[in-house]
Amino acid sequence: MLAEIKNVSKTHESNGNTIQALDNINFSVEDNDFICIVGPSGCGKSTLLRIIVGLERPTSGEVLFKGEPISTDNPKVAMVFQNFALFPWLNVTENIELVLEPLELRGKKAENKACKYIKAVGLDGFEKVYPRELSGGMKQRVGFARALAVEPVLLCMDEPFSSLDALTSQNLKDELLMLWADTSMPPDAVIMVTHNIEEAVYMANRIIILSPRPGKVVADLRIGLERPRNRKDPEFYRWVDKVYSLIV
Amino acid sequence: MIFPKATISEIIGLLEAVNDSGGIEDAARLAADFDLDLQEILPSIDGAELLGFAVVTDGNIELTADARKLLDSGIRERKNIIREKVAGAEIIKELRNKLLESEDHRMKKEDALKFVQERISSDDIESYFRIIINWTRHAGLIGYNSDAEEICLMAKA
Amino acid sequence: MKKGYFILLIIIFLISVTLGFYFFDFFDFPEIELLPYYAVSSFMRMGIAYFLALCFALSYGYIAATNDAAKKLMLPVLDVLQSVPILGFFPAAVLLFINIIPGRPGVELASVFLIFTSMAWNMAFGVYESLTMIPKDLVEASDSFGIRGWQRLESLTLPVCVPKLVYNSVMSWSAGWFFLVASEIISSGSETHTLPGIGSFLIETTYSGKIALMLVGLSVLIIMILLLELFIWKPMQSWADKFTFDYSGEKKPGEFIFSTRILKNSFKLIFETFSKIMVVLYIVFHKFKLLKTILKSFSFIVLFSTIAYLTYIFVNSLIKLILILPPDAYSIPLAIVYSFLRLGVTYIICVAWTIPAAYYIAKNKKASSYLMPLMEVVASIPAIALFPVIVLFFIRYGDMEIAAVILILLGMQWYLLFNLIAGVKTIPGDMENVAASFGIKGKLYWKKVILPAMFPSFVTGSITAWGGGWNTLIVAEYIVFKGQEFHLFGIGYLLDKATFGTPDSGMVILSVISMTVTIIILNKLIWQPLYRKALSKYKFD
């Protein structure tokens, strides 16, 4: 078992009202899990992801990573952001080297590692380019390369494709799955939050469905589709329909 | 000459979608699948055609053998195929030759813009320039240094 | 909520202290009876100057934004005007006004003029910027609905200026208070013209050693500033919010202790009346071609003759200067170096404390809830009003140099601090998340994340801080206290000496010109390239 989400609840205070965002969430993450968390907007799925990576504390319950309570800066857990979150004053390589420095990787070592993951996501040729010159697809590739460069065991992604145009996100999803299929590459497990059900069925081998506020686990499905998956396949659509029916 | 305003990522995304439909798909239906207007995917279709990855007849997009090879390859191998194809595009071939002729294999951005303007007449030459650089960087052929504002040939990796 | 209460609390405290002095005659000063009259006079000066600045800003900005040919001349002129140390020109302006209109009206006019010059330029830039940044779709929309001419003026042109005008008005008023204090006592040569007002009251009481009285005056000034803040600027800012193009829909936290609807409605009424008047003027202007030509030629003649007159004076004195260079002229370069070093040292002190302070205040919600209003209150006190006290203290117990540095610090630091706080607050939350989740902290966090993120606001803050610094320099390097002269060598001293000590109009002009040139060179060489770099490389999308 890689990670365990145990009895996690979260309430927000706003204007004196308490709003319950998450209600007693339980599940565990195993090796080779590609989990997509889906649910209607406002069900607290992004909050849940932030709790899993340690950016927020749950009101009650806990998140264990390899048996230990999660800490925010755990290098074995890395995060990919919806709006890329790249530093505009650092070029592609520097953006990646920045996250290697806390791991005591500097100079040539850091350069080699950054280079390795730049190549892995197909960014070679863009090493010295600043984020503002990159298209959305390229920016998110940097986001992937940065997260992979710390060689995490668990990769967490918050709506990584929703800021991209449709065709680019199609391309990036396929490339991400290629990286996932490559067993020599980190991570061992992925948790991805998305509002797009087809995307979830296309990517995941496990889908966790949350209910509207307060978010509760409604279903935890294993997607038995073969890879590579085809969106035009009737079997694919049966799965999409099934997830839809559980959400509404 | 027209040059399609589509990034390499968009073009590959389009090819993947056509591949899902069995290698041939109606352009309008494809657009509808993505909740897009036909107008919005046209540049990507033109780009796929220009790079020899697709043939368009009567509004049907059909993948070429090269496209299938591209889609069956991993990220590293894809880069090589793209490199070959982008190098074959007319305007990029000319630009490379011009850079090869020049002494230090460099060119000022304004000269490059002029070069592009001569071939693609447009009042939005800047965005064509960005797309061309997107292609050539992807292919590892021509890079652009935004601090020095100049383009240069990239050393073969 | 808290901020409003806080400011109100300070006001009540100051009022009760002041009233205490007033009624219980702790000190038997007859002058205290005149304080309300002084306060009202000063306020009137500010109000008139502001109204003129507003009219100037609207017309100047409008013409610059709509007339391409005019723009080429108007923008650089505005740029130069903005970088001129206004205080330096003041004595010359006073002489001019007194020559044209003798007696108190002339002095009043000079004072209003000085305050005007401290208010007008940034507002004009604000109007220009808002007009050039109207989203294209809005212009197209109004075109497609056939909204033209006066209708467009009422429905689009005036409203878009509101947010920046309000923001710049606040800036202008705080600059205005500074110059108000400076402008109410005007010495030209052997003559000293004193205008009744809170500024002259402060300076006179200090120099005659009536410190308690001066403190009462100071609290009256602060009360005025805070009342304006509470009842005019804050409600006006929240009223202006509805004119912004920001559709993010995020509501700003209410900072008010009372309902501002009545105030907001009155702003609305004033604004509507104002725009109605503008519209009527516009229609009249366009209907009667004759009137238009007459007005145009009239304003042209006025403009032309003023420029001609000023150029005449300028060239005349310049020629005189070149023929007989004043002996002090040779010490100008060295004086500029001295002043520059003085500013530089102060600036380094500013930077050293404001960067960590801004980060702390912006990041600490609890601390900032009481620190911010406190800082704003302290910052609202015009530095110049405190100067006499500081000088008094340091002449007795220390060194004039320290007094000058402290005064310049007061004139510089707030610009930097508030800009930096705003800068830290605009750092996207995701950037913090990246830093937290990838374990970027300590030195690395400051070097690669926070400092670069603060860079744009650091540059804008520094530009205004240096502008404030040069102006403060003029009052900081030379002071006459109880008939005794104290000074520090520098360009401000040379200027003041030529104005107040041994009058020498040639030296005044030379010092102001060399100061202006220095400022412009510094702007072109240092700040503008940095600003461009900040915009291109360090801005978040």
Tab-separated table of C-alpha atoms in Angstrom, chain C residues 318 335 353 360:
chain	number	residue	atom	x	y	z
C	318	LEU	CA	19.933	81.615	-19.675
C	335	ALA	CA	26.516	69.092	-5.086
C	353	TRP	CA	13.633	47.385	5.818
C	360	TYR	CA	5.694	39.941	6.552
